[in-house]
XYZ file of C-alpha atoms in Angstrom:
688
model
C -6.707 -26.864 -49.555
C -3.695 -28.567 -48.978
C -3.364 -31.898 -47.897
C -0.693 -32.490 -45.101
C 0.370 -36.184 -43.482
C 0.619 -36.127 -39.412
C 1.873 -38.992 -38.007
C 0.694 -41.924 -41.521
C -2.852 -39.990 -41.028
C -3.701 -38.067 -44.263
C -5.779 -34.429 -43.516
C -7.255 -31.584 -45.878
C -6.928 -28.763 -44.302
C -7.775 -24.473 -44.935
C -5.030 -22.623 -46.703
C -2.794 -20.995 -44.187
C -3.285 -23.337 -41.092
C -0.988 -24.326 -38.842
C 0.442 -27.816 -38.414
C -0.793 -27.600 -34.945
C -4.854 -26.933 -36.179
C -4.281 -29.715 -39.020
C -3.051 -31.920 -36.348
C -5.670 -31.317 -34.040
C -8.242 -31.832 -36.769
C -6.529 -35.441 -37.802
C -7.439 -35.663 -33.732
C -3.584 -35.943 -32.816
C -2.568 -33.548 -29.326
C -0.124 -31.576 -29.233
C 1.138 -30.227 -25.944
C 0.853 -26.247 -25.776
C 1.254 -23.626 -23.275
C 1.436 -20.450 -24.896
C -1.385 -21.224 -28.028
C -4.617 -21.170 -27.931
C -6.959 -21.143 -30.808
C -9.406 -17.454 -30.071
C -5.741 -15.762 -29.207
C -2.972 -14.688 -31.356
C 0.093 -16.711 -32.168
C 3.275 -15.629 -29.689
C 5.264 -18.791 -29.824
C 6.886 -18.177 -27.003
C 6.964 -21.863 -24.983
C 8.066 -24.463 -27.610
C 6.296 -26.529 -26.342
C 4.222 -27.698 -29.213
C 7.610 -29.159 -31.391
C 6.894 -31.237 -34.364
C 9.571 -32.762 -36.745
C 8.722 -31.264 -40.435
C 10.039 -33.943 -43.898
C 12.422 -32.142 -46.394
C 12.717 -29.418 -43.647
C 15.698 -27.418 -41.798
C 16.960 -30.834 -39.232
C 15.317 -29.252 -36.236
C 12.215 -29.343 -34.118
C 9.954 -27.061 -35.195
C 7.159 -24.988 -33.618
C 4.197 -25.925 -35.078
C 1.735 -23.210 -33.824
C 2.914 -20.813 -36.007
C 4.754 -23.082 -38.530
C 1.690 -22.907 -41.833
C 0.982 -26.262 -43.761
C 1.880 -26.638 -47.076
C 0.815 -29.382 -50.166
C 2.014 -32.862 -49.437
C 3.853 -31.893 -46.323
C 4.632 -34.266 -43.589
C 4.497 -33.979 -40.335
C 5.853 -36.185 -37.581
C 4.655 -35.039 -33.176
C 5.933 -38.673 -31.614
C 9.634 -39.157 -33.318
C 13.266 -39.182 -30.877
C 14.103 -35.485 -31.855
C 10.524 -34.271 -31.271
C 10.543 -36.738 -27.325
C 14.208 -34.786 -26.589
C 13.107 -31.898 -27.612
C 10.415 -31.175 -25.584
C 11.715 -33.055 -22.566
C 14.338 -30.315 -22.792
C 11.602 -27.567 -23.196
C 9.910 -28.901 -20.161
C 13.815 -28.898 -18.110
C 13.907 -25.630 -18.973
C 10.331 -24.763 -17.785
C 10.794 -26.296 -14.582
C 14.265 -24.660 -14.073
C 12.862 -21.914 -11.960
C 9.110 -23.653 -11.791
C 8.521 -23.607 -7.529
C 7.665 -26.509 -5.736
C 4.027 -25.312 -4.399
C 2.158 -28.036 -5.928
C 0.652 -29.053 -2.378
C -0.455 -25.543 -1.819
C -1.652 -24.113 -5.349
C -4.679 -24.063 -6.353
C -4.074 -24.527 -9.839
C -3.665 -28.199 -8.253
C -5.110 -30.739 -10.302
C -6.365 -28.610 -13.321
C -2.482 -27.948 -13.879
C -1.468 -27.711 -17.790
C 2.056 -27.908 -16.729
C 1.422 -30.953 -14.306
C -0.097 -32.686 -17.169
C 2.375 -32.081 -19.638
C 5.600 -32.679 -17.270
C 3.943 -36.085 -16.440
C 3.236 -36.936 -20.556
C 5.626 -35.364 -22.049
C 8.699 -34.136 -19.489
C 12.102 -36.318 -18.463
C 11.621 -38.457 -15.019
C 14.826 -35.791 -13.511
C 16.689 -32.813 -13.957
C 19.987 -31.547 -13.793
C 19.527 -28.451 -12.607
C 20.457 -27.959 -9.297
C 20.984 -23.908 -9.070
C 19.503 -21.630 -7.081
C 15.601 -20.417 -8.595
C 14.700 -17.387 -9.286
C 12.372 -15.686 -6.630
C 9.872 -12.943 -8.714
C 8.010 -10.329 -6.383
C 3.745 -11.036 -6.873
C 1.659 -8.567 -8.461
C -1.540 -6.856 -7.351
C -4.206 -7.205 -9.863
C -7.020 -6.186 -7.448
C -9.679 -7.886 -5.535
C -10.290 -10.344 -8.132
C -6.670 -11.854 -9.672
C -4.047 -13.682 -7.258
C -0.410 -13.704 -8.690
C 2.312 -15.934 -7.537
C 4.890 -14.601 -10.156
C 7.258 -17.040 -9.413
C 5.328 -19.714 -10.374
C 5.055 -17.668 -14.019
C 6.333 -19.706 -17.647
C 5.749 -16.663 -19.875
C 3.311 -17.453 -22.314
C 1.864 -14.240 -22.260
C -1.398 -15.615 -22.691
C -2.680 -12.983 -19.857
C -1.572 -10.441 -22.000
C -3.245 -11.512 -24.924
C -6.153 -11.832 -23.492
C -6.671 -8.407 -21.775
C -5.378 -6.304 -25.099
C -6.751 -8.413 -27.555
C -10.529 -9.656 -26.580
C -11.110 -6.865 -23.138
C -9.316 -4.455 -25.151
C -8.006 -2.947 -22.272
C -3.832 -3.085 -22.331
C -3.801 -3.108 -18.242
C -0.994 -6.313 -18.733
C 2.826 -6.303 -20.471
C 5.594 -7.429 -19.361
C 8.969 -5.444 -18.745
C 12.991 -6.768 -18.819
C 14.067 -9.877 -20.933
C 15.090 -13.173 -20.466
C 14.659 -14.688 -17.009
C 14.162 -11.577 -15.925
C 11.076 -10.886 -17.893
C 7.964 -10.150 -15.315
C 4.268 -9.634 -16.385
C 2.292 -6.957 -14.486
C 1.090 -3.628 -14.742
C 3.402 -1.782 -15.101
C 1.437 0.728 -12.766
C 0.308 -0.921 -9.244
C -3.335 -0.497 -10.136
C -6.090 -3.497 -10.733
C -7.389 -4.874 -13.840
C -9.952 -2.081 -15.978
C -11.684 -4.726 -17.572
C -15.302 -6.655 -16.597
C -13.962 -9.925 -18.128
C -10.312 -9.433 -16.596
C -10.618 -12.957 -14.823
C -10.945 -15.090 -17.771
C -7.235 -15.192 -17.433
C -7.195 -16.960 -14.642
C -8.607 -19.748 -16.899
C -6.490 -19.316 -19.426
C -2.793 -19.861 -17.538
C -1.438 -22.881 -17.492
C 0.157 -23.018 -14.509
C -0.824 -21.196 -10.717
C 0.499 -18.295 -11.676
C -2.409 -16.159 -12.014
C -5.470 -18.059 -9.298
C -9.291 -16.457 -7.847
C -8.292 -14.534 -4.930
C -11.839 -15.454 -3.355
C -11.633 -18.890 -4.008
C -7.856 -19.091 -2.690
C -7.284 -22.048 -0.482
C -10.883 -23.325 -0.502
C -11.411 -26.791 -1.961
C -9.421 -29.166 -4.833
C -11.580 -29.985 -7.710
C -11.996 -33.613 -6.445
C -14.136 -32.428 -3.761
C -16.524 -30.700 -6.148
C -20.142 -31.271 -7.204
C -20.110 -29.795 -10.932
C -23.618 -28.752 -12.641
C -24.026 -26.847 -15.998
C -25.998 -24.556 -15.715
C -27.061 -20.712 -16.858
C -25.840 -17.253 -15.323
C -28.591 -15.131 -14.857
C -26.971 -11.443 -13.461
C -27.023 -10.240 -17.264
C -29.384 -11.102 -20.000
C -26.249 -12.759 -22.533
C -27.444 -16.663 -20.960
C -23.773 -16.868 -20.581
C -23.236 -21.173 -20.366
C -21.506 -21.774 -17.055
C -20.860 -24.514 -14.807
C -21.559 -24.285 -10.680
C -18.821 -25.666 -8.657
C -20.351 -26.457 -5.040
C -19.413 -28.804 -1.808
C -21.980 -29.475 0.482
C -24.988 -26.910 0.988
C -22.539 -23.840 -0.242
C -21.315 -22.493 -4.242
C -17.626 -22.039 -4.242
C -16.838 -21.454 -7.635
C -18.267 -21.173 -11.432
C -16.930 -21.629 -14.528
C -17.513 -20.752 -18.061
C -18.645 -23.728 -20.228
C -17.909 -23.106 -24.411
C -20.680 -21.936 -26.395
C -19.625 -20.870 -29.162
C -23.152 -19.185 -30.498
C -23.598 -17.376 -27.317
C -20.388 -16.804 -24.774
C -17.700 -18.453 -26.413
C -15.588 -19.290 -23.334
C -15.721 -16.084 -21.216
C -17.308 -15.082 -18.383
C -18.148 -11.551 -17.630
C -16.085 -10.668 -13.633
C -19.449 -9.983 -11.913
C -20.940 -13.539 -13.171
C -18.164 -15.327 -12.236
C -17.335 -13.664 -8.499
C -21.237 -12.801 -7.090
C -21.705 -15.708 -5.790
C -20.384 -15.157 -2.580
C -23.741 -13.123 -1.999
C -25.263 -16.093 -2.715
C -25.210 -17.094 1.287
C -25.791 -13.485 2.334
C -28.630 -11.414 3.601
C -30.887 -15.098 2.197
C -34.478 -14.929 3.392
C -34.716 -18.663 4.790
C -38.162 -19.049 6.360
C -41.772 -16.833 6.063
C -42.252 -13.712 7.441
C -45.346 -12.357 8.548
C -45.576 -8.571 9.180
C -47.676 -7.553 12.836
C -48.416 -4.364 13.991
C -45.383 -2.978 11.745
C -42.787 -5.762 12.384
C -42.229 -8.583 10.769
C -41.798 -11.807 12.693
C -40.544 -15.547 12.146
C -43.579 -17.808 10.820
C -44.845 -20.617 9.803
C -45.300 -21.845 5.694
C -49.101 -22.087 7.144
C -48.729 -18.968 9.357
C -47.901 -16.849 5.744
C -49.975 -18.718 3.234
C -52.921 -17.871 5.670
C -51.916 -13.978 6.216
C -51.951 -14.029 1.854
C -55.290 -15.684 1.636
C -56.640 -13.337 3.835
C -55.990 -10.314 2.161
C -56.659 -11.377 -1.531
C -60.146 -13.129 -0.065
C -62.223 -9.965 0.171
C -60.284 -8.740 -3.006
C -61.816 -8.633 -6.786
C -59.126 -8.911 -8.820
C -58.494 -5.628 -11.024
C -57.572 -4.441 -7.511
C -54.776 -7.571 -7.132
C -51.448 -7.154 -9.190
C -48.007 -9.022 -10.014
C -44.407 -7.628 -10.810
C -42.141 -10.131 -12.169
C -38.030 -9.169 -10.934
C -34.976 -9.869 -13.362
C -33.871 -13.169 -11.827
C -37.372 -14.863 -12.377
C -37.258 -18.356 -14.585
C -39.820 -19.193 -16.857
C -41.535 -22.038 -14.727
C -42.512 -19.774 -11.494
C -43.483 -16.842 -13.942
C -45.617 -19.199 -15.845
C -47.411 -20.415 -12.367
C -47.357 -16.686 -11.106
C -49.760 -15.560 -14.796
C -51.907 -18.405 -13.653
C -52.367 -17.619 -10.521
C -53.417 -13.792 -11.341
C -55.292 -15.416 -13.769
C -57.099 -17.874 -10.781
C -58.062 -14.618 -9.080
C -59.309 -12.946 -12.377
C -56.719 -10.018 -12.384
C -55.270 -8.639 -15.536
C -52.500 -6.796 -13.900
C -49.489 -8.085 -14.824
C -46.127 -6.627 -15.288
C -42.482 -8.030 -15.972
C -40.873 -4.604 -16.837
C -40.128 -2.807 -13.630
C -37.728 -0.435 -14.927
C -41.069 1.084 -16.995
C -39.217 -0.108 -20.650
C -41.648 0.196 -22.826
C -41.424 -2.717 -24.343
C -43.430 -3.989 -27.258
C -44.567 -7.246 -27.153
C -46.850 -7.735 -29.562
C -44.626 -9.591 -31.875
C -41.028 -11.186 -30.807
C -38.893 -9.601 -32.966
C -39.443 -6.245 -31.062
C -37.982 -6.996 -28.272
C -34.983 -9.906 -29.067
C -32.083 -9.774 -30.529
C -32.325 -10.616 -34.034
C -29.094 -10.994 -34.919
C -28.250 -13.046 -32.849
C -24.701 -12.735 -30.488
C -22.310 -14.815 -32.921
C -24.242 -13.187 -36.244
C -22.433 -9.665 -34.866
C -19.134 -11.043 -36.537
C -21.118 -10.466 -40.046
C -22.207 -7.140 -39.488
C -20.055 -4.118 -41.172
C -21.873 -1.490 -39.519
C -23.190 -0.423 -36.089
C -25.416 1.540 -34.102
C -25.509 1.447 -30.591
C -28.594 3.324 -29.361
C -28.872 4.104 -25.303
C -26.884 1.396 -24.303
C -23.052 0.699 -22.899
C -22.370 -3.208 -23.640
C -19.293 -3.056 -21.529
C -21.165 -2.845 -18.579
C -24.303 -4.484 -19.924
C -23.607 -7.587 -21.581
C -19.271 -7.624 -21.387
C -19.409 -10.968 -22.682
C -21.520 -9.724 -25.734
C -19.451 -6.216 -26.263
C -16.321 -8.496 -26.494
C -17.740 -9.925 -29.678
C -18.331 -6.801 -30.777
C -14.299 -5.933 -30.321
C -13.417 -9.171 -32.294
C -16.208 -7.896 -35.693
C -14.353 -4.561 -35.574
C -10.611 -5.336 -35.435
C -11.742 -8.127 -38.469
C -13.296 -5.683 -40.325
C -13.240 -2.325 -38.865
C -17.019 -2.034 -38.858
C -17.828 1.674 -38.506
C -20.234 2.464 -35.091
C -22.012 5.370 -33.907
C -23.170 5.980 -30.189
C -26.351 7.843 -29.261
C -26.251 8.073 -25.509
C -23.015 9.027 -22.468
C -19.310 9.108 -23.758
C -17.612 5.755 -22.417
C -14.660 3.435 -23.660
C -16.342 0.517 -25.261
C -13.176 -0.429 -25.786
C -13.555 -0.250 -29.467
C -13.658 2.958 -31.225
C -17.052 4.809 -32.047
C -18.602 8.034 -33.228
C -20.215 9.593 -31.294
C -23.501 11.044 -32.937
C -24.401 12.849 -29.740
C -26.698 12.086 -26.256
C -29.768 13.211 -27.350
C -32.687 11.281 -28.474
C -33.164 14.088 -31.564
C -30.549 12.528 -33.271
C -32.064 9.114 -33.546
C -35.006 11.521 -35.645
C -32.005 13.026 -37.643
C -31.075 9.660 -38.937
C -34.453 8.951 -39.437
C -35.192 11.935 -41.992
C -31.639 11.341 -43.388
C -29.890 14.368 -42.792
C -27.840 12.824 -40.297
C -24.285 11.594 -41.802
C -24.300 8.488 -40.234
C -27.276 7.724 -41.682
C -25.300 7.427 -45.441
C -23.270 4.822 -43.684
C -25.435 2.680 -41.949
C -27.281 3.024 -46.068
C -24.138 1.978 -47.371
C -23.357 -1.206 -45.459
C -24.271 -4.458 -46.818
C -25.076 -5.797 -42.824
C -26.003 -2.911 -40.833
C -26.999 -3.351 -37.271
C -28.814 -1.275 -34.469
C -28.915 -2.398 -31.291
C -31.142 -0.618 -28.771
C -30.895 -0.554 -25.395
C -33.110 -0.856 -21.986
C -31.484 2.935 -21.348
C -33.052 4.423 -24.228
C -36.828 2.786 -23.672
C -37.095 3.145 -20.021
C -37.638 7.305 -20.604
C -40.900 8.237 -21.065
C -40.784 8.437 -24.747
C -39.339 4.996 -24.745
C -42.075 3.389 -27.836
C -41.157 6.482 -29.921
C -37.250 5.692 -29.333
C -38.574 1.946 -30.232
C -40.259 3.402 -33.223
C -37.331 5.117 -34.843
C -35.129 2.241 -34.343
C -37.237 0.011 -35.834
C -37.891 2.461 -39.004
C -33.936 3.611 -39.408
C -33.384 -0.081 -39.152
C -35.467 -0.611 -42.465
C -34.898 2.633 -44.045
C -31.255 1.152 -44.598
C -31.611 -1.562 -45.623
C -30.930 -3.660 -42.181
C -34.001 -5.874 -42.439
C -34.317 -8.535 -44.846
C -35.419 -11.580 -45.843
C -31.794 -12.869 -45.671
C -30.543 -10.277 -42.849
C -32.792 -8.804 -39.076
C -30.498 -5.914 -38.009
C -32.590 -4.351 -35.606
C -31.829 -5.511 -31.753
C -32.603 -5.157 -28.498
C -30.169 -5.319 -25.500
C -31.805 -6.168 -22.686
C -29.869 -6.246 -19.102
C -32.367 -8.682 -17.186
C -32.378 -12.536 -17.828
C -36.276 -12.848 -17.227
C -37.396 -10.648 -19.570
C -37.500 -11.920 -22.828
C -39.137 -15.226 -21.376
C -41.011 -13.205 -19.652
C -42.662 -11.583 -22.741
C -42.786 -14.835 -24.091
C -45.315 -15.942 -21.758
C -47.009 -12.320 -21.887
C -46.515 -11.000 -18.562
C -47.770 -7.998 -19.210
C -50.895 -6.034 -18.336
C -54.124 -8.115 -20.444
C -57.116 -6.064 -21.176
C -57.649 -3.574 -18.818
C -54.785 -4.462 -17.153
C -52.503 -2.087 -15.231
C -48.940 -1.293 -15.852
C -46.334 -0.990 -12.977
C -46.373 2.706 -13.307
C -50.351 2.395 -12.387
C -49.821 -0.686 -10.030
C -47.572 1.399 -7.623
C -49.096 4.087 -7.706
C -52.240 2.835 -5.711
C -54.081 0.561 -8.498
C -53.972 -1.939 -6.684
C -54.444 -3.476 -3.270
C -52.003 -5.712 -3.027
C -48.866 -6.681 -5.039
C -46.993 -9.595 -5.524
C -44.021 -8.820 -5.973
C -41.947 -12.063 -8.009
C -38.343 -11.359 -7.096
C -38.618 -7.564 -7.752
C -36.219 -5.320 -6.227
C -35.539 -3.170 -9.426
C -37.452 -0.267 -8.131
C -37.735 1.674 -5.631
C -39.957 0.632 -3.101
C -41.507 4.466 -2.254
C -43.382 4.323 -4.928
C -45.568 1.448 -3.479
C -48.593 3.480 -2.327
C -49.465 3.355 1.253
C -51.724 0.804 2.610
C -50.921 -1.717 -0.385
C -50.569 -5.212 0.493
C -47.431 -7.039 -0.336
C -46.339 -10.026 -0.844
C -42.498 -10.259 -1.590
C -41.651 -13.897 -2.858
C -37.507 -14.073 -3.186
C -34.341 -15.533 -2.209
C -32.401 -12.328 -0.559
C -33.025 -9.429 1.866
C -33.350 -6.637 -0.577
C -35.423 -3.702 -1.297
C -38.783 -5.532 -2.126
C -38.677 -8.168 1.245
C -38.607 -4.301 3.607
C -41.430 -2.795 2.405
C -42.834 -6.675 2.109
C -46.373 -7.638 4.713
C -45.112 -11.479 3.816
C -42.183 -12.867 2.663
C -42.205 -15.762 0.848
C -38.525 -17.268 0.784
C -37.837 -18.750 -2.967
C -34.680 -20.267 -4.075
C -31.614 -18.564 -5.677
C -30.335 -19.847 -9.507
C -28.253 -22.093 -8.066
C -31.076 -23.955 -6.448
C -33.153 -24.658 -8.439
C -34.188 -26.188 -12.199
C -35.444 -23.310 -14.550
C -35.696 -22.305 -18.040
C -34.613 -18.674 -18.965
C -34.724 -17.643 -22.482
C -31.545 -15.276 -23.350
C -31.609 -11.944 -24.538
C -31.608 -13.421 -28.312
C -34.491 -15.399 -27.216
C -32.724 -18.275 -26.828
C -34.335 -20.967 -24.095
C -31.910 -22.702 -22.157
C -32.260 -24.625 -18.929
C -30.072 -24.974 -15.486
C -29.874 -27.077 -13.238
C -30.223 -27.241 -9.562
C -26.796 -26.993 -7.268
C -27.636 -27.162 -4.179
C -30.497 -27.376 -2.181
C -32.312 -23.621 -0.774
C -31.187 -22.802 2.447
C -33.420 -23.590 5.693
C -37.350 -23.760 4.702
C -36.756 -22.105 1.117
C -38.160 -23.336 -1.330
C -38.148 -22.997 -5.298
C -40.713 -20.293 -6.452
C -42.838 -22.500 -8.849
C -43.777 -24.708 -6.049
C -44.646 -22.080 -3.586
C -47.434 -20.952 -6.191
C -48.570 -24.388 -6.969
C -48.632 -25.034 -3.144
C -50.924 -21.635 -2.320
C -53.345 -21.901 -5.264
C -54.274 -24.651 -3.286
C -54.698 -23.395 -0.155
C -56.741 -20.917 -1.814
C -59.016 -23.494 -4.411
C -57.849 -22.658 -7.598
C -54.850 -25.387 -7.599
C -52.651 -25.141 -10.890
C -53.164 -27.387 -13.058
C -49.634 -29.561 -12.399
C -47.446 -31.171 -9.749
C -44.328 -32.111 -11.474
C -41.368 -29.538 -13.041
C -41.953 -32.319 -16.277
C -46.442 -31.158 -16.373
C -44.986 -27.221 -16.047
C -42.772 -27.495 -18.967
C -44.896 -29.047 -20.748
C -47.749 -26.405 -20.311
C -45.070 -23.526 -20.532
C -44.312 -25.325 -24.023
C -48.238 -25.117 -25.300
C -47.998 -21.245 -23.687
C -45.690 -20.653 -26.324
C -43.754 -23.341 -28.427
C -40.442 -21.345 -28.842
C -39.694 -23.232 -24.854
C -40.234 -26.406 -26.247
C -36.710 -25.856 -28.212
C -33.276 -25.808 -25.911
C -30.765 -24.237 -26.521
C -31.725 -24.070 -30.569
C -32.340 -20.585 -31.851
C -32.880 -20.496 -35.990
C -31.576 -17.541 -37.188
C -34.401 -15.265 -39.006
C -34.649 -12.510 -41.525
C -37.279 -9.609 -41.540
C -40.726 -11.078 -43.546
C -42.788 -8.128 -42.297
C -41.038 -4.845 -41.768
C -44.425 -3.063 -40.358
C -42.421 -2.260 -36.796
C -44.148 -0.596 -33.209
C -46.805 1.588 -33.503
C -45.794 4.801 -32.154
C -44.778 7.948 -33.596
C -41.149 8.853 -34.053
C -42.140 12.789 -33.562
C -42.581 11.967 -29.686
C -38.872 11.536 -29.826
C -37.603 13.762 -26.640
C -34.623 16.418 -26.158
C -33.406 14.495 -23.343
C -29.800 13.321 -23.016
C -30.147 9.144 -23.743
C -28.160 7.620 -20.873
C -27.459 3.486 -20.072
C -29.395 1.659 -17.953
C -26.113 0.504 -15.703
C -24.286 2.523 -14.367
C -22.148 0.301 -11.993
C -21.818 -2.731 -13.456
C -21.244 -4.634 -9.960
C -24.169 -4.258 -8.126
C -27.481 -4.589 -9.997
C -29.559 -7.213 -8.622
C -29.990 -8.674 -5.596
C -27.036 -11.041 -5.003
C -24.384 -8.763 -6.501
C -25.799 -6.042 -3.726
C -24.899 -8.755 -1.235
C -21.750 -9.791 -2.242
C -18.304 -8.717 -0.069
C -16.422 -9.093 -3.389
C -18.879 -7.107 -5.881
C -18.331 -4.310 -2.985
C -14.415 -4.598 -2.917
C -14.277 -3.890 -7.149
C -17.036 -1.516 -6.615
C -14.429 0.269 -4.441
C -11.056 -0.574 -6.385
C -13.265 0.866 -8.994
C -13.573 4.665 -7.286
C -10.176 4.797 -5.697
C -8.740 4.137 -9.790
C -11.380 6.989 -10.863
C -9.916 9.713 -7.785
C -6.355 8.300 -7.063
C -4.725 10.393 -4.398
C -1.643 12.886 -4.995
C 1.382 13.156 -3.437
C 0.888 15.291 -1.450
C -1.773 12.959 0.107
């Protein structure tokens, strides 16, 4: 590896590295606007100029200049300082003096670098140019007068998101960034260009003129609106969440965040449950906690355990699910289920229901089969990782299911589950593609598992993985892609029917007389048999609350400290950013309080005691943020007959990305996204 000396520091870097990368390895800061480590090199801004000995006697752009052994670089010479001041002067020629009203104020790279590397005056007195603002949809607000033509947004939308909606027209100072034809951005990752923009040209439209960064309380958390477990930062002021931003986690989300996870937060303050309710004479009335608990206790008092059931929803934390499970055990009930969509998941072994390759491990795969999933809608950040791998090694990707633009080239193998059977028996051509790969990978989605033959689909995918060499001590290529943040944690806790227990379908069909819904809104409540007493514990007045006989107001994910296991089984923890509204309380505290009233007190009084119990139930909950890579040491698969595969079409689980849960369904911003999407799907004709 070449050795380079930068400002007197010698550093050894991989061959092909640029001077800027070598400087970062040496801990030396070089300013930049257009360069980003996850995007291609553009060399537009010229802010990263350095001086190289024995090179042409002029400043050199370090972002695109490769290192050579023995190279000597100066990043703070007189030549470099003068060059940077000149570049900054040019950048500010047309930049408006908007800082007092710009949403980027306080977080602006241009402000910071003008202070650190610019001059204290300008020689230009000419009028600044004016550029019309562009429409990019309901999420991204534009102020194109501020644009410095770094092209980060164009490169992200094209390279990472895979939806080349943005581009540049004209040249020089007349260059404009836009969508060519005015339209909303079509990517589920579009708002990441707000984070990438180094100036205030692209800002958050819902957050416009709301707050300054120094007013906000910043709390680390985990996104629960899909199952990826994206690391986020929740910014709040007083009792209200104002902004969600991604945190860097190379193993999970790199530094990206889906649009729904970023902008559905305005649903947190709408349609909220902030007090208990009890149904009397067919109508719900506001009640006290004591009245609500008394109504539930009176109903449960005369029931045997087999007539009581509980269903956990998709946004629940592990603490509340464990408390509910142990409350049901105290009542003698084995009727538990976390699979409210009816997915035929096998909870007998962890690698039967997790994303075993891991999200970062996708980059090692060289062939992929997707069964009954649309990763672009179900997990946009994970889909970006698949696209990244496809761009790097051109891996062949086969899809069984609906035709869709996944942002990478795929081979459509068919829509029937019978196609999976043909792959298993080796009669399909794509089976040979998988067999020829060194590290093949299979992703089975919830759309394939919630069918009547879901167990057969799961078994067939495992058998195919074993046949093509995807299961070995060094590589585990069998993966289940979940859509619910709570699902893996619930399966880890055994929140499934116990011996002689009833599943979701049986409970809804009248198998129980009292049904406890813990944030369960993901099914048609009309399926609940008449006469079933429903206790709904949750944070939004969604479909579950409308059917309830007693409502217990819980806390949303930003209002409690909670533990979650993402689709790959990585256990992560979020923290409370704001307090629950009104009389709402954290879910595990509600369950603990009720258990004391009915004389079956749960054995924990603090969150620390509850988490110690979590680790006793399953040791994986003791490893926060850590997920070792495992190969497959036991090739025996789920117990089901592959012959049971039906001929019905395989459809993806998520059809409307923007509305999948009670929070996003309550969000006006998500409603605007759905409207913008529908308008682009059926544009008006000229005659209209």
